[in-house]
Short mmCIF file of C-alpha atoms and ligand atoms in Angstrom, two decimals:
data_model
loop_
_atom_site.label_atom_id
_atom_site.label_comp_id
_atom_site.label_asym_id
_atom_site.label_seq_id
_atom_site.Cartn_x
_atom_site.Cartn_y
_atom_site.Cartn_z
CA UNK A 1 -13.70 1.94 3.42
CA UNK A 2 -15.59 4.28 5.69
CA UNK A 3 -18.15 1.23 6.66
CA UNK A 4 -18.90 1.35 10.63
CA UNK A 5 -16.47 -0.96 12.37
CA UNK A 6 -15.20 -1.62 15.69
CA UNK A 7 -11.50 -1.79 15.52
CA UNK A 8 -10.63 -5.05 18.10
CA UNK A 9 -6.90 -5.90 17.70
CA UNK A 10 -4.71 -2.83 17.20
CA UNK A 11 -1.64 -2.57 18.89
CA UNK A 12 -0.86 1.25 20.39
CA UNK A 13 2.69 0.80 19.65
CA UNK A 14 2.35 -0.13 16.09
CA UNK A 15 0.80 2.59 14.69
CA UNK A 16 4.10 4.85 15.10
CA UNK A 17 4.60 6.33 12.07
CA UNK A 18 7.53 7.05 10.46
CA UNK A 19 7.61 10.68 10.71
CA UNK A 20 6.33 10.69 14.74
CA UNK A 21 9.24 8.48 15.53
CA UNK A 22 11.97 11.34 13.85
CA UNK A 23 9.95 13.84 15.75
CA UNK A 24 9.68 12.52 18.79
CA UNK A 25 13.82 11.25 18.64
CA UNK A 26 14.34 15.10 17.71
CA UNK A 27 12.16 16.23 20.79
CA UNK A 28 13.99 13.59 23.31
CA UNK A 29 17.28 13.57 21.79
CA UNK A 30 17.00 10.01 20.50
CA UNK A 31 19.43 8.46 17.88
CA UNK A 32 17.44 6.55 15.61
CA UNK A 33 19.79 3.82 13.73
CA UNK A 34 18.09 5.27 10.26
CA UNK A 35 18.92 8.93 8.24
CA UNK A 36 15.30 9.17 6.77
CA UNK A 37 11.64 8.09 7.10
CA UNK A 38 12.57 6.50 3.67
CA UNK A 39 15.40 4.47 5.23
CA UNK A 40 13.20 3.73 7.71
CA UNK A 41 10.39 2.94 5.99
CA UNK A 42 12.55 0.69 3.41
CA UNK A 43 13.22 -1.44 6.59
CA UNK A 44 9.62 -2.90 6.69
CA UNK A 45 10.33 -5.69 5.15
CA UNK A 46 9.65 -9.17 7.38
CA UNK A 47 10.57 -12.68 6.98
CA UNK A 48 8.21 -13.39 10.27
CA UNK A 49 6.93 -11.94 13.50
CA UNK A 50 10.38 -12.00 15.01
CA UNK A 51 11.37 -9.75 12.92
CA UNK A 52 9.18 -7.20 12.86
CA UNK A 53 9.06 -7.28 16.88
CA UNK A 54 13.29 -6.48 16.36
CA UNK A 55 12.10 -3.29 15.25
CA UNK A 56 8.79 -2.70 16.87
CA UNK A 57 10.58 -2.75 20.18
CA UNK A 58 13.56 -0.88 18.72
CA UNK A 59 11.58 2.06 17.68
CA UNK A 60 9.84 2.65 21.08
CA UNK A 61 13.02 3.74 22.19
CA UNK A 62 11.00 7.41 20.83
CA UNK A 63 8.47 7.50 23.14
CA UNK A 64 9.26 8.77 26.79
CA UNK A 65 6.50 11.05 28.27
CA UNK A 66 3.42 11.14 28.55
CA UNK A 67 2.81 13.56 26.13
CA UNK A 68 4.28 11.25 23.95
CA UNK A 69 1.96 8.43 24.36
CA UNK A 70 -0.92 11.43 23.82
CA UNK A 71 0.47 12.29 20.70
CA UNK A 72 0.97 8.51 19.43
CA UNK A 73 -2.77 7.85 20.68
CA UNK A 74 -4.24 10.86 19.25
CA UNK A 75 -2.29 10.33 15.65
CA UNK A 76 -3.86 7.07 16.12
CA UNK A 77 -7.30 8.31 16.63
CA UNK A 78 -7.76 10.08 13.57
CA UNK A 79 -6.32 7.92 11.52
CA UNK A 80 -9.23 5.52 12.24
CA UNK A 81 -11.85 7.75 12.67
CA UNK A 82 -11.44 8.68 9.04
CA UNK A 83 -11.60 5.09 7.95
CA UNK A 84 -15.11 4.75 9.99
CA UNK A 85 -13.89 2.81 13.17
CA UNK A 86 -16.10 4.27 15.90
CA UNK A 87 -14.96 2.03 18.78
CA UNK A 88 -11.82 0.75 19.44
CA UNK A 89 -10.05 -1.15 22.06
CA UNK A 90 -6.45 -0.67 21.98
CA UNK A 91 -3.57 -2.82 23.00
CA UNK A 92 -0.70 -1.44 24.73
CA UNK A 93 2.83 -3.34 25.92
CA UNK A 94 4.04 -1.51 29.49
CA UNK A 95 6.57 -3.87 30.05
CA UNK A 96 8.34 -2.58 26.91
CA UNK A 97 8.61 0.50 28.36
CA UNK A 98 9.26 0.02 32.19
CA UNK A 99 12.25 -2.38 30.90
CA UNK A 100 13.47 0.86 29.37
CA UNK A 101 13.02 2.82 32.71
CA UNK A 102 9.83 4.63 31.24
CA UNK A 103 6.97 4.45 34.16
CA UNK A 104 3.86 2.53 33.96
CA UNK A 105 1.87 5.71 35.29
CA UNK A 106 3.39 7.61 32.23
CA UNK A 107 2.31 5.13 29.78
CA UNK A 108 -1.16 4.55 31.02
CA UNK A 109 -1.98 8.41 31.76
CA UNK A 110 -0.33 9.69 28.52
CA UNK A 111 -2.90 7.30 26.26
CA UNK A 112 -5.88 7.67 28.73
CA UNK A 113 -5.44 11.45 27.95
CA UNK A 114 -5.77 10.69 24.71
CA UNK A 115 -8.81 8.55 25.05
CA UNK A 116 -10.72 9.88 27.37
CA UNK A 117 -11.08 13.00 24.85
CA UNK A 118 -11.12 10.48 21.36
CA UNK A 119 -15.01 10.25 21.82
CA UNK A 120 -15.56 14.53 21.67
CA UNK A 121 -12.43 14.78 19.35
CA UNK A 122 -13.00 12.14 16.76
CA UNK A 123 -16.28 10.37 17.41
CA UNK A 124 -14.40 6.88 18.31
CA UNK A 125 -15.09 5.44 21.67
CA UNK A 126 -12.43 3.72 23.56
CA UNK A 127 -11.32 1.02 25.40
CA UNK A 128 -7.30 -0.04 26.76
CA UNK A 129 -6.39 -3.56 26.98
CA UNK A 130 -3.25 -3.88 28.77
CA UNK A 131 -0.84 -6.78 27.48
CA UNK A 132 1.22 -9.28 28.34
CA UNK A 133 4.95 -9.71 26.94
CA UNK A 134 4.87 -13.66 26.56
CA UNK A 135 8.53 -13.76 25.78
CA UNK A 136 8.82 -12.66 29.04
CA UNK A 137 8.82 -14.71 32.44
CA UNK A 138 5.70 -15.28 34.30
CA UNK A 139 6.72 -13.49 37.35
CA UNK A 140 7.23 -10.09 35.25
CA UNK A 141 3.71 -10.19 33.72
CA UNK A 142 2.56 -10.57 37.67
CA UNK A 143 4.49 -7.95 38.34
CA UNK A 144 3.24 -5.78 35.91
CA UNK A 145 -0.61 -6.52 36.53
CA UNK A 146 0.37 -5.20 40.19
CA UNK A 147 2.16 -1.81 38.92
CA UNK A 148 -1.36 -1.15 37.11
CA UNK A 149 -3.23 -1.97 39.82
CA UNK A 150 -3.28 2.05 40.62
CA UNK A 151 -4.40 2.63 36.46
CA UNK A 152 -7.34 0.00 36.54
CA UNK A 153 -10.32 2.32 35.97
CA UNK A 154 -8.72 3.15 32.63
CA UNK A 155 -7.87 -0.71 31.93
CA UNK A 156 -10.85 -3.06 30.36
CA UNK A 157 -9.19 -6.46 29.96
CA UNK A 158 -5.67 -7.92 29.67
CA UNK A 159 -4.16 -9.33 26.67
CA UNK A 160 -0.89 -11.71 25.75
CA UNK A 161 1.29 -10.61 22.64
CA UNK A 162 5.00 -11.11 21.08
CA UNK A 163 6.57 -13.78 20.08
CA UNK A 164 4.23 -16.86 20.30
CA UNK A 165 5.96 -20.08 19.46
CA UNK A 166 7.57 -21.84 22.73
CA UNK A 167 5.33 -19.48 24.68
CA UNK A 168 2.39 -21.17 25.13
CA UNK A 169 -1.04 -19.86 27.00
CA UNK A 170 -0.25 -21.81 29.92
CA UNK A 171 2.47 -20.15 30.85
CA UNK A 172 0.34 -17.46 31.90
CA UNK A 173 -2.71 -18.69 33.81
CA UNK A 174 -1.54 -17.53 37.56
CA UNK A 175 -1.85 -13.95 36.19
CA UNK A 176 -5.05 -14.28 34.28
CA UNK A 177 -6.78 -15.55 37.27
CA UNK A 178 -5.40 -12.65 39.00
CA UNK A 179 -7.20 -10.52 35.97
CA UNK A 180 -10.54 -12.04 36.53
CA UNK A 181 -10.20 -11.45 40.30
CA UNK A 182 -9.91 -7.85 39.46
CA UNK A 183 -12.75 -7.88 37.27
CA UNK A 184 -10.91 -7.86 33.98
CA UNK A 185 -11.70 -9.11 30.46
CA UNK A 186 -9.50 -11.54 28.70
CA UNK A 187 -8.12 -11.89 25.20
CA UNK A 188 -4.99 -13.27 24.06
CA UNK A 189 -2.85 -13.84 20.51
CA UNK A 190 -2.80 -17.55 19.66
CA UNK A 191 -2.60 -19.21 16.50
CA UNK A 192 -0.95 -16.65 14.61
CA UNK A 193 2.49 -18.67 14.34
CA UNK A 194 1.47 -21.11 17.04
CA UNK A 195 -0.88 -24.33 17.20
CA UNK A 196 -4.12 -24.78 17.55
CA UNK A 197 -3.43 -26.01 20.92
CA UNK A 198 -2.40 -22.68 21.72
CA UNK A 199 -5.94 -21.33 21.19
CA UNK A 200 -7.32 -24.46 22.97
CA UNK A 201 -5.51 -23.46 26.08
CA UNK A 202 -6.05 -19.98 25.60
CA UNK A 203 -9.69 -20.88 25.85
CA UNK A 204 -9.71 -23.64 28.60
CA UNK A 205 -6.52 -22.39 30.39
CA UNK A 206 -7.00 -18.54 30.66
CA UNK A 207 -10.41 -18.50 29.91
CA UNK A 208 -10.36 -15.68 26.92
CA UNK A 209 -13.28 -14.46 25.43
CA UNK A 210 -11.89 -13.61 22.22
CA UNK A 211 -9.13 -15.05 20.43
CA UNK A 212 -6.30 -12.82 18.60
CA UNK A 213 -5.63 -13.86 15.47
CA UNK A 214 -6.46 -17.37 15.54
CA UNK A 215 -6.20 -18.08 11.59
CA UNK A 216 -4.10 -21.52 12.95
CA UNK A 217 -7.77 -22.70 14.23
CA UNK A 218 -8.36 -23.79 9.90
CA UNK A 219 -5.73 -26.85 10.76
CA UNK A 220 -7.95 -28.60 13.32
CA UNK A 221 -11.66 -28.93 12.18
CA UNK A 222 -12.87 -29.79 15.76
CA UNK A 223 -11.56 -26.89 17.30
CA UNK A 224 -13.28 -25.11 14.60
CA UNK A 225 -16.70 -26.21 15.05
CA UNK A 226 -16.07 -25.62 18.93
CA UNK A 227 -15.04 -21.69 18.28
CA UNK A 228 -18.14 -21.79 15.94
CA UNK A 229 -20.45 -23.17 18.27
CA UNK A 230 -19.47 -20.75 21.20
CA UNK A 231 -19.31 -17.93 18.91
CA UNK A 232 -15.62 -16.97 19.73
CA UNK A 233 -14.39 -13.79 18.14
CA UNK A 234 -11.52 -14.14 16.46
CA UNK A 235 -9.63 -10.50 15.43
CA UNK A 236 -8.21 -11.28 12.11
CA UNK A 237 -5.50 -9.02 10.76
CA UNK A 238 -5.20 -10.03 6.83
CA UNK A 239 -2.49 -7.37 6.07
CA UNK A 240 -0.14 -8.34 8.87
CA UNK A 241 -0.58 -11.77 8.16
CA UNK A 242 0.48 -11.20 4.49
CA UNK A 243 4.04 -8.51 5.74
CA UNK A 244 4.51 -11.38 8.49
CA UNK A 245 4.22 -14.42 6.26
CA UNK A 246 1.61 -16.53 8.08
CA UNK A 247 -0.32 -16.40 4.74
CA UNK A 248 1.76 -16.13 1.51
CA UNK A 249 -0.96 -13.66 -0.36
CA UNK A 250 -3.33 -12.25 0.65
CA UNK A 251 -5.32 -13.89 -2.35
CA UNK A 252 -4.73 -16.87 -0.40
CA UNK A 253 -6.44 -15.47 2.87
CA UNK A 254 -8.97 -18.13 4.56
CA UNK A 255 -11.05 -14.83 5.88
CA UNK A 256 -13.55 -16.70 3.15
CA UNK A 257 -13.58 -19.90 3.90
CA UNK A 258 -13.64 -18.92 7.65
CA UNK A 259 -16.61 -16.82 7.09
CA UNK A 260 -18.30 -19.58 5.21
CA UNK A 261 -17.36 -22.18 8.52
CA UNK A 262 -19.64 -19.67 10.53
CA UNK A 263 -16.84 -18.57 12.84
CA UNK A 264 -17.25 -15.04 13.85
CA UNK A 265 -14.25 -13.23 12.25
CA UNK A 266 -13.22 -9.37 12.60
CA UNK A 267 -11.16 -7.55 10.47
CA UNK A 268 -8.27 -5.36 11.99
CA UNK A 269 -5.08 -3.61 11.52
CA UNK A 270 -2.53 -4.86 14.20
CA UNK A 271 0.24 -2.54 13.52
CA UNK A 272 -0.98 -0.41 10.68
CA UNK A 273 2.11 1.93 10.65
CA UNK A 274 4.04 -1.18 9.74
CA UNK A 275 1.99 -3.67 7.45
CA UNK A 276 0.45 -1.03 5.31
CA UNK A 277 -2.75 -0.20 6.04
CA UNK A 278 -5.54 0.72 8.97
CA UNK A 279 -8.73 -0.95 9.71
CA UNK A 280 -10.35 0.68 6.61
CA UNK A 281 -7.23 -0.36 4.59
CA UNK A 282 -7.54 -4.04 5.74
CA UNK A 283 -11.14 -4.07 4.31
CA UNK A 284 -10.40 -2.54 1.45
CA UNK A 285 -7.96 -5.35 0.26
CA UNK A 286 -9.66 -8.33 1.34
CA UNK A 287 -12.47 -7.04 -0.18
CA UNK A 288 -10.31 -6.46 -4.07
CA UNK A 289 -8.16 -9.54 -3.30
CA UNK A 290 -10.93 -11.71 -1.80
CA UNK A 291 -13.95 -10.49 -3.92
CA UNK A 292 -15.99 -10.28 -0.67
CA UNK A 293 -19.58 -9.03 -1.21
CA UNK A 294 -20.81 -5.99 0.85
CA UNK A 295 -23.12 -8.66 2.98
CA UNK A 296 -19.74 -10.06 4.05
CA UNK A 297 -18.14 -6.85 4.56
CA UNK A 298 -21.26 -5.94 6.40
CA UNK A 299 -21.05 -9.06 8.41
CA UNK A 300 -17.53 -8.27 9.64
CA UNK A 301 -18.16 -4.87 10.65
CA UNK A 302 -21.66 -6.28 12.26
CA UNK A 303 -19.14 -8.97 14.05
CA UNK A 304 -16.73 -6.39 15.30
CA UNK A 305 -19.31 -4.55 17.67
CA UNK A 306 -21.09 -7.96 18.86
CA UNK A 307 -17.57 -8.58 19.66
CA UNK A 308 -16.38 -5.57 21.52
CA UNK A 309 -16.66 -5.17 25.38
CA UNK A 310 -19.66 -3.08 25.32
CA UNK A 311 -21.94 -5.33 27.89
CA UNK A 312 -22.03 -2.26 30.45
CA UNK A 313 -23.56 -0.09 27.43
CA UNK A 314 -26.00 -2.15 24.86
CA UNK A 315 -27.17 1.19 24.00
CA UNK A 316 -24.18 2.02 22.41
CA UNK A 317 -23.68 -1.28 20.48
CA UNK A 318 -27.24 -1.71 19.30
CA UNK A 319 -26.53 2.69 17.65
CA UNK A 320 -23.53 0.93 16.18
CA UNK A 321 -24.62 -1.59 14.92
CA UNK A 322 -27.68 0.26 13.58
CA UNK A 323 -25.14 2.59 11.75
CA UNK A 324 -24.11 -0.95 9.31
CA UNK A 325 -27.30 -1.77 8.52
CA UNK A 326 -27.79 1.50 7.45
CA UNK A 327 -24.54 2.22 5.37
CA UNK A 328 -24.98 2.40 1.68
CA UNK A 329 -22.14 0.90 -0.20
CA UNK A 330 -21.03 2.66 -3.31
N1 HPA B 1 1.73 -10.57 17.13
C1 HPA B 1 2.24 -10.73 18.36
N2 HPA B 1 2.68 -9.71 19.09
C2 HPA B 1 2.59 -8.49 18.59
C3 HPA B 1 2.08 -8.26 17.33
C4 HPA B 1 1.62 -9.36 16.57
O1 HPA B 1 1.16 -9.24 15.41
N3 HPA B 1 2.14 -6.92 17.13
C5 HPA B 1 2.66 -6.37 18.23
N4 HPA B 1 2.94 -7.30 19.13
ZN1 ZN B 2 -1.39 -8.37 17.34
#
């Protein structure tokens, strides 16, 4: 669906395609454990988010330069372009790349080349949110926020991703504070296999202004009325929910009964190379499994830029989000 949206949850990393990751293990004379892009692709097949992260982290193995992380970006780019995103604000995980000896600098310079062209090149503005490994200690998210401390005028907020249960928010807190001293914006993943108290400390602990994921939040009615009443964004991701098994079908999806709570829900892709489908893709099946109307659809893609960090340019948002009122659905 080429509707205007703001793509808000979309993890660099993830949207390595198949055929990418055998050219760039050709280029850097990397064995990939799998003979074909069919192999590989025949390997997406996840019983949780453990085991997808297995082989999200295995595959990064690929990407080593900075041209690399242009090339990933750029693939990326178009890809959402042509399903209508026109802003995006893209995660990316450095420490699973320093832990494999490949330089912050690298990481961050390779996708800032990227975006700092996406605007001229494919008419989709651009933010990076740099995340946190949360399977990882404390100390090592410190460390990292201080080994991007040379990167920050290409770095918008700081995010917390990978495997959630037994990790909660708190865990974290020394290092967001040290975010919000720098002037950073916050997010974080919570209640996507965790609690609800997960997003409650999220919220009072870290002090995020938008929650990732959050479906968990439908368990605990007074936490819902609270992320209603401050008009949290939460950045919903209906087709990884469905590959990860956090929803059993995607007919079963609460993105309707959420809507119709008054929380202010987004519709993204996550890791699109590996649950089947970009930001326009995610639409287009909760709108056929879901039967959502085009006001809804409209309302999502009007939620996604009153969601994104644009504060420093209203100008922008308000052209945005004069392109969805004005889109005609067919
Ligand atoms: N959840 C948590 N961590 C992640 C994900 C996700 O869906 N994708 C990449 N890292
Ligand atoms: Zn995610």
């Amino acid at each position: 669906m080429h509707l205007p949206k703001a793509e808000l949850h979309l993890h660099i990393e993830g949207t390595l395609e198949p055929e990418l990751a055998f050219a760039l293990a050709e280029r850097n004379g990397v064995t990939l454990p799998y003979a074909t892009t069919e192999e590989l692709r025949a390997a997406y097949q996840f019983d949780d988010l453990q085991s997808f992260l297995d082989l999200y982290y295995a595959l990064m193995a690929v990407l080593r330069t900075e041209d690399d992380f242009a090339e990933l970006a750029d693939a990326y780019l178009a890809r959402a372009a042509a399903q209508g995103v026109r802003h995006a604000e893209i995660f990316f995980d450095p420490q699973a790349h320093t832990a494999r000896g490949v330089p912050i600098g690298t990481v961050i310079e390779g996708l800032g080349r990227a975006l700092e062209r996406s605007e001229e090149t494919h008419g989709v503005s651009t933010q990076l949110i740099l995340c946190f490994l949360r399977d990882l200690s404390a100390e090592s998210a410190l460390g990292t926020l201080d080994a991007a401390k040379p990167y920050l005028h290409r770095i918008s907020a700081v995010g917390l991703d990978s495997a959630e249960v037994g990790h909660p928010p708190a865990k974290f807190r020394e290092v967001y504070e040290a975010a919000t001293a720098l002037g950073l914006r916050k997010v974080a993943h919570a209640g996507e296999e965790g609690p609800p108290e997960y997003i409650r400390e999220a919220l009072d602990i870290l002090g995020v202004e938008r929650v990732d994921h959050g479906l968990r939040c439908m368990e605990d009615p007074e936490l819902v009325a609270r992320l209603v009443a401050d008009r949290v964004p939460l950045t919903l991701c209906p087709l990884s929910n469905v590959r990860l098994r956090t929803v059993d079908k995607l007919t079963d999806h609460p993105l309707p009964a959420m809507l119709a709570a008054g929380l202010h829900c987004t519709v993204n892709s996550d890791d699109p190379a590996y649950f089947g489908g970009y930001a326009g893709d995610n639409f287009d099946a909760v709108r056929d499994a879901l039967a959502l109307d085009p006001e809804q659809l409209r309302t999502l893609a009007r939620n996604s830029f009153e969601a994104a960090f644009l504060d420093h340019d209203e100008e922008r948002r308000a052209r945005y989000l004069a392109e969805v009122e004005a889109y005609a659905f067919d």
